[in-house]
């Protein structure tokens, strides 16, 4: 009993606010024992920041346009700001040693970006695009095997211009399809399942809850609510949440999501329950910072 009380108290201990360089003074408020940690953020592709493996310092990764930390926190996957020898690439860094490996992905003029880690931390999915007549067009995906240091690209016909690929808990790839979602087999792009009419994925962070039993989407236009919870097994909307976030950056735990909400002429990053109530404010977000296309990446601790 004493040990349980001590654990409860330790989880509630607030640490000093974490400074987020380049964000106009944003401070991230975390607690000791949080199961989810802010590990990377950036402003569009212009500035990318990665957290040190220990402590709270964030460093500007000048050679990367984006970076994402694997579950457990050891590995980071970054996309370079420029082609290397005519190829796009994924730079995988061991945050404990600093050692990096560069893995070729696609050949210029294709790009492979928006890194999504599989839940076992062994693979990274990237969305493949090409600029056609001045507009980006999604062509398919690249899967990088981090252990084998290899990459395989699969083209998918007739994708939405704003499609993007990320992992489902069972190891398939998910993307928007019409007014819903479609799951693809990562080895060859075969369609595994379609969830029609459930709304578009909230992405780019994992839209599946930690258990995989819930999936967040932007509600279809027929509903007044903006955030929907989908039962991925039944393929139906199980619940609608009366909240209107600007963005959702994944799940905090099984009953809360991480969202950016309008607040007094600016915004705030908050933990929101499934009734739409803010239960914790993580940071105030200046309007100018949000308009600069701020993105945030969280890692679930092992």
mmCIF file of C-alpha atoms in Angstrom:
data_model
loop_
_atom_site.group_PDB
_atom_site.id
_atom_site.type_symbol
_atom_site.label_atom_id
_atom_site.label_comp_id
_atom_site.label_asym_id
_atom_site.label_seq_id
_atom_site.Cartn_x
_atom_site.Cartn_y
_atom_site.Cartn_z
ATOM 1 C CA UNK A 1 0.000 0.000 0.000
ATOM 2 C CA UNK A 2 2.808 2.408 0.905
ATOM 3 C CA UNK A 3 4.545 1.651 -2.381
ATOM 4 C CA UNK A 4 1.320 2.337 -4.293
ATOM 5 C CA UNK A 5 0.886 5.720 -2.590
ATOM 6 C CA UNK A 6 4.500 6.638 -3.306
ATOM 7 C CA UNK A 7 4.044 5.749 -6.977
ATOM 8 C CA UNK A 8 0.902 7.854 -7.214
ATOM 9 C CA UNK A 9 2.694 10.851 -5.701
ATOM 10 C CA UNK A 10 5.697 10.457 -7.993
ATOM 11 C CA UNK A 11 3.460 10.501 -11.055
ATOM 12 C CA UNK A 12 2.007 13.827 -9.963
ATOM 13 C CA UNK A 13 5.339 15.592 -9.395
ATOM 14 C CA UNK A 14 5.679 18.521 -11.761
ATOM 15 C CA UNK A 15 9.039 19.180 -13.355
ATOM 16 C CA UNK A 16 10.267 22.617 -14.383
ATOM 17 C CA UNK A 17 8.733 23.821 -17.676
ATOM 18 C CA UNK A 18 10.714 22.706 -20.728
ATOM 19 C CA UNK A 19 11.854 25.512 -23.052
ATOM 20 C CA UNK A 20 11.109 24.900 -26.729
ATOM 21 C CA UNK A 21 13.610 26.936 -28.785
ATOM 22 C CA UNK A 22 12.392 28.638 -31.930
ATOM 23 C CA UNK A 23 8.716 28.647 -30.913
ATOM 24 C CA UNK A 24 8.333 32.206 -29.673
ATOM 25 C CA UNK A 25 8.692 31.323 -26.010
ATOM 26 C CA UNK A 26 6.658 28.121 -25.723
ATOM 27 C CA UNK A 27 7.208 26.142 -22.528
ATOM 28 C CA UNK A 28 6.128 22.519 -22.290
ATOM 29 C CA UNK A 29 4.843 21.419 -18.895
ATOM 30 C CA UNK A 30 5.526 17.772 -18.161
ATOM 31 C CA UNK A 31 5.311 15.684 -15.024
ATOM 32 C CA UNK A 32 7.656 13.035 -13.749
ATOM 33 C CA UNK A 33 6.144 9.698 -14.685
ATOM 34 C CA UNK A 34 4.290 10.858 -17.813
ATOM 35 C CA UNK A 35 3.903 7.843 -20.086
ATOM 36 C CA UNK A 36 4.095 10.065 -23.171
ATOM 37 C CA UNK A 37 7.048 12.376 -23.784
ATOM 38 C CA UNK A 38 7.477 15.223 -26.265
ATOM 39 C CA UNK A 39 10.602 14.158 -28.160
ATOM 40 C CA UNK A 40 10.605 16.265 -31.340
ATOM 41 C CA UNK A 41 8.920 19.261 -32.914
ATOM 42 C CA UNK A 42 9.416 21.692 -35.735
ATOM 43 C CA UNK A 43 8.147 24.553 -37.838
ATOM 44 C CA UNK A 44 7.087 23.104 -41.186
ATOM 45 C CA UNK A 45 10.284 21.697 -42.772
ATOM 46 C CA UNK A 46 12.337 24.799 -41.991
ATOM 47 C CA UNK A 47 13.365 23.952 -38.442
ATOM 48 C CA UNK A 48 13.436 20.567 -36.732
ATOM 49 C CA UNK A 49 14.264 20.004 -33.070
ATOM 50 C CA UNK A 50 15.173 16.724 -31.347
ATOM 51 C CA UNK A 51 15.236 16.129 -27.623
ATOM 52 C CA UNK A 52 18.375 14.840 -25.941
ATOM 53 C CA UNK A 53 18.155 11.253 -24.746
ATOM 54 C CA UNK A 54 18.477 12.464 -21.152
ATOM 55 C CA UNK A 55 17.258 15.754 -19.759
ATOM 56 C CA UNK A 56 15.039 18.316 -21.431
ATOM 57 C CA UNK A 57 17.260 20.088 -23.963
ATOM 58 C CA UNK A 58 16.114 20.288 -27.592
ATOM 59 C CA UNK A 59 18.688 20.789 -30.350
ATOM 60 C CA UNK A 60 18.096 22.215 -33.822
ATOM 61 C CA UNK A 61 18.830 19.478 -36.367
ATOM 62 C CA UNK A 62 19.962 21.697 -39.232
ATOM 63 C CA UNK A 63 20.354 18.874 -41.772
ATOM 64 C CA UNK A 64 16.901 17.340 -41.165
ATOM 65 C CA UNK A 65 13.468 18.468 -42.348
ATOM 66 C CA UNK A 66 11.708 16.176 -39.863
ATOM 67 C CA UNK A 67 12.521 13.649 -37.161
ATOM 68 C CA UNK A 68 10.587 11.059 -35.174
ATOM 69 C CA UNK A 69 11.640 8.985 -32.155
ATOM 70 C CA UNK A 70 10.849 5.261 -31.987
ATOM 71 C CA UNK A 71 8.765 3.688 -29.205
ATOM 72 C CA UNK A 72 10.995 3.258 -26.193
ATOM 73 C CA UNK A 73 13.041 6.317 -27.160
ATOM 74 C CA UNK A 74 16.358 4.871 -28.300
ATOM 75 C CA UNK A 75 16.245 5.414 -32.081
ATOM 76 C CA UNK A 76 15.392 8.547 -34.055
ATOM 77 C CA UNK A 77 14.499 8.604 -37.755
ATOM 78 C CA UNK A 78 15.110 11.802 -39.694
ATOM 79 C CA UNK A 79 14.563 12.876 -43.296
ATOM 80 C CA UNK A 80 17.398 15.052 -44.696
ATOM 81 C CA UNK A 81 16.662 18.530 -46.015
ATOM 82 C CA UNK A 82 18.313 17.711 -49.356
ATOM 83 C CA UNK A 83 18.975 14.758 -51.653
ATOM 84 C CA UNK A 84 22.199 12.864 -51.132
ATOM 85 C CA UNK A 85 23.871 11.675 -54.338
ATOM 86 C CA UNK A 86 20.532 11.966 -56.113
ATOM 87 C CA UNK A 87 18.530 10.028 -53.533
ATOM 88 C CA UNK A 88 16.243 10.845 -50.658
ATOM 89 C CA UNK A 89 17.157 9.011 -47.480
ATOM 90 C CA UNK A 90 16.314 8.155 -43.901
ATOM 91 C CA UNK A 91 18.901 8.883 -41.233
ATOM 92 C CA UNK A 92 18.533 6.527 -38.260
ATOM 93 C CA UNK A 93 20.368 7.647 -35.121
ATOM 94 C CA UNK A 94 20.993 5.764 -31.908
ATOM 95 C CA UNK A 95 20.278 8.492 -29.374
ATOM 96 C CA UNK A 96 22.302 6.737 -26.659
ATOM 97 C CA UNK A 97 25.539 6.547 -28.682
ATOM 98 C CA UNK A 98 25.059 9.194 -31.368
ATOM 99 C CA UNK A 99 25.848 6.688 -34.134
ATOM 100 C CA UNK A 100 23.896 7.259 -37.356
ATOM 101 C CA UNK A 101 23.076 5.172 -40.419
ATOM 102 C CA UNK A 102 21.860 6.663 -43.708
ATOM 103 C CA UNK A 103 19.501 4.437 -45.700
ATOM 104 C CA UNK A 104 18.591 5.369 -49.291
ATOM 105 C CA UNK A 105 14.864 5.484 -49.987
ATOM 106 C CA UNK A 106 13.753 6.933 -53.352
ATOM 107 C CA UNK A 107 15.509 8.516 -56.313
ATOM 108 C CA UNK A 108 15.138 12.167 -57.246
ATOM 109 C CA UNK A 109 12.616 13.686 -58.118
ATOM 110 C CA UNK A 110 10.621 11.458 -55.742
ATOM 111 C CA UNK A 111 10.568 12.261 -52.032
ATOM 112 C CA UNK A 112 9.895 9.967 -49.060
ATOM 113 C CA UNK A 113 8.845 11.729 -45.882
ATOM 114 C CA UNK A 114 6.417 11.841 -42.906
ATOM 115 C CA UNK A 115 8.188 9.100 -40.951
ATOM 116 C CA UNK A 116 5.962 6.700 -39.014
ATOM 117 C CA UNK A 117 7.484 4.083 -36.676
ATOM 118 C CA UNK A 118 5.938 0.637 -36.341
ATOM 119 C CA UNK A 119 4.952 -0.147 -32.776
ATOM 120 C CA UNK A 120 7.776 -2.668 -32.391
ATOM 121 C CA UNK A 121 10.307 0.004 -33.383
ATOM 122 C CA UNK A 122 11.745 -2.124 -36.198
ATOM 123 C CA UNK A 123 10.401 -0.373 -39.294
ATOM 124 C CA UNK A 124 9.634 3.111 -40.562
ATOM 125 C CA UNK A 125 6.957 3.919 -43.138
ATOM 126 C CA UNK A 126 7.361 6.948 -45.401
ATOM 127 C CA UNK A 127 4.937 8.577 -47.831
ATOM 128 C CA UNK A 128 6.293 8.834 -51.380
ATOM 129 C CA UNK A 129 5.468 11.953 -53.400
ATOM 130 C CA UNK A 130 6.414 13.695 -56.620
ATOM 131 C CA UNK A 131 5.703 17.237 -57.735
ATOM 132 C CA UNK A 132 3.585 17.203 -60.894
ATOM 133 C CA UNK A 133 2.631 20.499 -62.602
ATOM 134 C CA UNK A 134 3.578 22.389 -59.456
ATOM 135 C CA UNK A 135 1.546 20.214 -57.060
ATOM 136 C CA UNK A 136 2.632 17.316 -54.893
ATOM 137 C CA UNK A 137 1.118 13.954 -55.783
ATOM 138 C CA UNK A 138 1.237 10.896 -53.499
ATOM 139 C CA UNK A 139 2.447 7.803 -55.348
ATOM 140 C CA UNK A 140 2.786 5.199 -52.618
ATOM 141 C CA UNK A 141 4.972 4.324 -49.651
ATOM 142 C CA UNK A 142 8.464 3.243 -48.662
ATOM 143 C CA UNK A 143 9.083 0.833 -45.797
ATOM 144 C CA UNK A 144 12.514 1.003 -44.186
ATOM 145 C CA UNK A 145 13.745 -2.041 -42.262
ATOM 146 C CA UNK A 146 15.959 -0.424 -39.639
ATOM 147 C CA UNK A 147 17.786 -3.628 -38.690
ATOM 148 C CA UNK A 148 18.466 -4.764 -42.251
ATOM 149 C CA UNK A 149 19.203 -1.158 -43.320
ATOM 150 C CA UNK A 150 17.105 -1.623 -46.426
ATOM 151 C CA UNK A 151 14.166 0.163 -48.054
ATOM 152 C CA UNK A 152 11.359 -1.062 -50.292
ATOM 153 C CA UNK A 153 9.037 1.254 -52.226
ATOM 154 C CA UNK A 154 5.543 0.256 -53.315
ATOM 155 C CA UNK A 155 3.416 2.329 -55.687
ATOM 156 C CA UNK A 156 -0.341 2.486 -55.167
ATOM 157 C CA UNK A 157 -2.569 3.695 -58.030
ATOM 158 C CA UNK A 158 -5.219 6.406 -57.698
ATOM 159 C CA UNK A 159 -4.298 7.716 -54.273
ATOM 160 C CA UNK A 160 -5.728 10.927 -52.886
ATOM 161 C CA UNK A 161 -3.444 13.940 -53.307
ATOM 162 C CA UNK A 162 -3.394 14.300 -49.519
ATOM 163 C CA UNK A 163 -2.943 10.620 -48.694
ATOM 164 C CA UNK A 164 -0.312 9.631 -46.152
ATOM 165 C CA UNK A 165 0.813 6.299 -44.705
ATOM 166 C CA UNK A 166 1.249 5.239 -41.079
ATOM 167 C CA UNK A 167 1.206 1.951 -39.175
ATOM 168 C CA UNK A 168 -1.745 0.153 -37.703
ATOM 169 C CA UNK A 169 -1.091 -1.788 -34.461
ATOM 170 C CA UNK A 170 -1.243 -5.088 -36.382
ATOM 171 C CA UNK A 171 1.492 -4.067 -38.814
ATOM 172 C CA UNK A 172 -0.447 -2.895 -41.854
ATOM 173 C CA UNK A 173 -0.282 0.593 -43.376
ATOM 174 C CA UNK A 174 -3.203 2.993 -43.132
ATOM 175 C CA UNK A 175 -4.101 5.861 -45.456
ATOM 176 C CA UNK A 176 -7.154 7.949 -46.246
ATOM 177 C CA UNK A 177 -9.448 6.570 -48.927
ATOM 178 C CA UNK A 178 -12.461 8.530 -50.101
ATOM 179 C CA UNK A 179 -14.352 9.566 -46.967
ATOM 180 C CA UNK A 180 -12.720 6.832 -44.893
ATOM 181 C CA UNK A 181 -9.600 4.706 -44.488
ATOM 182 C CA UNK A 182 -7.898 1.825 -46.231
ATOM 183 C CA UNK A 183 -5.350 -0.637 -44.862
ATOM 184 C CA UNK A 184 -2.567 -1.937 -47.101
ATOM 185 C CA UNK A 185 -0.159 -4.840 -46.758
ATOM 186 C CA UNK A 186 3.315 -3.283 -46.425
ATOM 187 C CA UNK A 187 5.106 -5.965 -48.451
ATOM 188 C CA UNK A 188 3.240 -5.357 -51.706
ATOM 189 C CA UNK A 189 0.485 -2.768 -51.173
ATOM 190 C CA UNK A 190 -2.379 -5.272 -51.383
ATOM 191 C CA UNK A 191 -5.625 -3.901 -49.931
ATOM 192 C CA UNK A 192 -6.325 -5.628 -46.644
ATOM 193 C CA UNK A 193 -9.434 -3.756 -45.566
ATOM 194 C CA UNK A 194 -11.454 -0.604 -46.207
ATOM 195 C CA UNK A 195 -13.223 1.394 -43.493
ATOM 196 C CA UNK A 196 -15.707 3.338 -45.580
ATOM 197 C CA UNK A 197 -17.342 6.559 -44.452
ATOM 198 C CA UNK A 198 -15.731 6.744 -41.013
ATOM 199 C CA UNK A 199 -13.983 10.062 -41.629
ATOM 200 C CA UNK A 200 -10.398 11.015 -42.408
ATOM 201 C CA UNK A 201 -7.468 10.162 -40.117
ATOM 202 C CA UNK A 202 -6.419 12.818 -37.623
ATOM 203 C CA UNK A 203 -2.690 12.055 -38.168
ATOM 204 C CA UNK A 204 0.182 12.567 -38.566
ATOM 205 C CA UNK A 205 0.749 10.983 -35.165
ATOM 206 C CA UNK A 206 -0.640 7.486 -34.506
ATOM 207 C CA UNK A 207 -4.434 7.777 -34.557
ATOM 208 C CA UNK A 208 -4.864 4.398 -32.815
ATOM 209 C CA UNK A 209 -5.219 4.319 -29.036
ATOM 210 C CA UNK A 210 -2.510 2.467 -27.056
ATOM 211 C CA UNK A 211 -4.627 -0.707 -26.991
ATOM 212 C CA UNK A 212 -5.532 -0.384 -30.661
ATOM 213 C CA UNK A 213 -9.238 -0.613 -29.815
ATOM 214 C CA UNK A 214 -10.031 2.979 -30.815
ATOM 215 C CA UNK A 215 -9.090 5.134 -33.769
ATOM 216 C CA UNK A 216 -9.546 8.893 -34.088
ATOM 217 C CA UNK A 217 -10.879 10.466 -37.282
ATOM 218 C CA UNK A 218 -12.253 13.817 -38.337
ATOM 219 C CA UNK A 219 -15.989 13.215 -38.293
ATOM 220 C CA UNK A 220 -17.780 13.108 -41.644
ATOM 221 C CA UNK A 221 -19.673 16.295 -42.577
ATOM 222 C CA UNK A 222 -23.023 14.779 -41.605
ATOM 223 C CA UNK A 223 -22.141 15.180 -37.912
ATOM 224 C CA UNK A 224 -21.883 18.425 -35.938
ATOM 225 C CA UNK A 225 -19.027 17.042 -33.842
ATOM 226 C CA UNK A 226 -15.527 17.257 -35.283
ATOM 227 C CA UNK A 227 -13.739 14.350 -33.570
ATOM 228 C CA UNK A 228 -14.947 10.776 -34.031
ATOM 229 C CA UNK A 229 -13.860 7.540 -32.369
ATOM 230 C CA UNK A 230 -13.930 4.529 -34.659
ATOM 231 C CA UNK A 231 -14.094 0.867 -33.685
ATOM 232 C CA UNK A 232 -11.464 -0.532 -36.089
ATOM 233 C CA UNK A 233 -12.785 -4.090 -35.783
ATOM 234 C CA UNK A 234 -16.386 -3.226 -36.598
ATOM 235 C CA UNK A 235 -15.315 -0.486 -39.002
ATOM 236 C CA UNK A 236 -17.928 1.907 -37.625
ATOM 237 C CA UNK A 237 -18.028 5.160 -35.687
ATOM 238 C CA UNK A 238 -18.526 4.204 -32.051
ATOM 239 C CA UNK A 239 -18.603 7.668 -30.515
ATOM 240 C CA UNK A 240 -18.452 11.349 -31.336
ATOM 241 C CA UNK A 241 -16.604 13.854 -29.132
ATOM 242 C CA UNK A 242 -17.931 17.388 -28.774
ATOM 243 C CA UNK A 243 -14.640 19.207 -29.226
ATOM 244 C CA UNK A 244 -13.194 21.188 -32.127
ATOM 245 C CA UNK A 245 -9.398 20.881 -32.115
ATOM 246 C CA UNK A 246 -7.113 22.440 -34.683
ATOM 247 C CA UNK A 247 -5.034 19.253 -34.667
ATOM 248 C CA UNK A 248 -4.679 15.957 -32.815
ATOM 249 C CA UNK A 249 -1.184 14.643 -32.074
ATOM 250 C CA UNK A 250 -1.997 11.129 -30.948
ATOM 251 C CA UNK A 251 -3.228 9.594 -27.703
ATOM 252 C CA UNK A 252 -2.114 10.406 -24.169
ATOM 253 C CA UNK A 253 -3.614 7.224 -22.763
ATOM 254 C CA UNK A 254 -6.615 5.039 -23.515
ATOM 255 C CA UNK A 255 -9.107 7.741 -22.512
ATOM 256 C CA UNK A 256 -7.371 10.991 -23.529
ATOM 257 C CA UNK A 257 -5.968 12.511 -26.721
ATOM 258 C CA UNK A 258 -3.350 15.236 -27.259
ATOM 259 C CA UNK A 259 -4.839 18.202 -29.107
ATOM 260 C CA UNK A 260 -4.247 21.828 -30.052
ATOM 261 C CA UNK A 261 -7.283 23.994 -29.272
ATOM 262 C CA UNK A 262 -8.068 27.670 -29.910
ATOM 263 C CA UNK A 263 -7.743 29.715 -26.719
ATOM 264 C CA UNK A 264 -8.097 33.480 -26.216
ATOM 265 C CA UNK A 265 -6.838 34.526 -29.623
ATOM 266 C CA UNK A 266 -4.049 31.961 -29.631
ATOM 267 C CA UNK A 267 -3.889 28.220 -28.929
ATOM 268 C CA UNK A 268 -3.015 25.713 -26.282
ATOM 269 C CA UNK A 269 -1.670 22.187 -26.376
ATOM 270 C CA UNK A 270 -3.792 20.089 -24.049
ATOM 271 C CA UNK A 271 -4.799 16.645 -22.861
ATOM 272 C CA UNK A 272 -8.488 16.181 -23.679
ATOM 273 C CA UNK A 273 -10.786 13.430 -22.414
ATOM 274 C CA UNK A 274 -13.334 11.611 -24.551
ATOM 275 C CA UNK A 275 -16.095 13.952 -23.391
ATOM 276 C CA UNK A 276 -14.232 16.918 -24.875
ATOM 277 C CA UNK A 277 -13.013 18.289 -21.528
ATOM 278 C CA UNK A 278 -9.483 19.681 -21.151
ATOM 279 C CA UNK A 279 -7.925 17.830 -18.221
ATOM 280 C CA UNK A 280 -4.414 19.246 -18.481
ATOM 281 C CA UNK A 281 -2.714 22.089 -20.359
ATOM 282 C CA UNK A 282 0.704 21.150 -21.697
ATOM 283 C CA UNK A 283 1.690 24.436 -23.339
ATOM 284 C CA UNK A 284 0.429 27.774 -24.566
ATOM 285 C CA UNK A 285 0.956 28.169 -28.309
ATOM 286 C CA UNK A 286 1.361 31.682 -29.774
ATOM 287 C CA UNK A 287 -0.800 32.351 -32.830
ATOM 288 C CA UNK A 288 2.291 33.233 -34.882
ATOM 289 C CA UNK A 289 3.945 29.940 -33.966
ATOM 290 C CA UNK A 290 0.899 27.902 -34.915
ATOM 291 C CA UNK A 291 0.566 29.728 -38.246
ATOM 292 C CA UNK A 292 4.206 28.782 -38.967
ATOM 293 C CA UNK A 293 2.969 25.160 -39.186
ATOM 294 C CA UNK A 294 4.134 23.914 -35.817
ATOM 295 C CA UNK A 295 4.226 20.121 -35.538
ATOM 296 C CA UNK A 296 4.846 18.029 -32.450
ATOM 297 C CA UNK A 297 5.961 14.430 -32.089
ATOM 298 C CA UNK A 298 5.423 12.346 -28.965
ATOM 299 C CA UNK A 299 6.951 9.017 -27.926
ATOM 300 C CA UNK A 300 5.360 6.491 -25.629
ATOM 301 C CA UNK A 301 7.796 5.330 -23.019
ATOM 302 C CA UNK A 302 8.412 1.609 -22.647
#
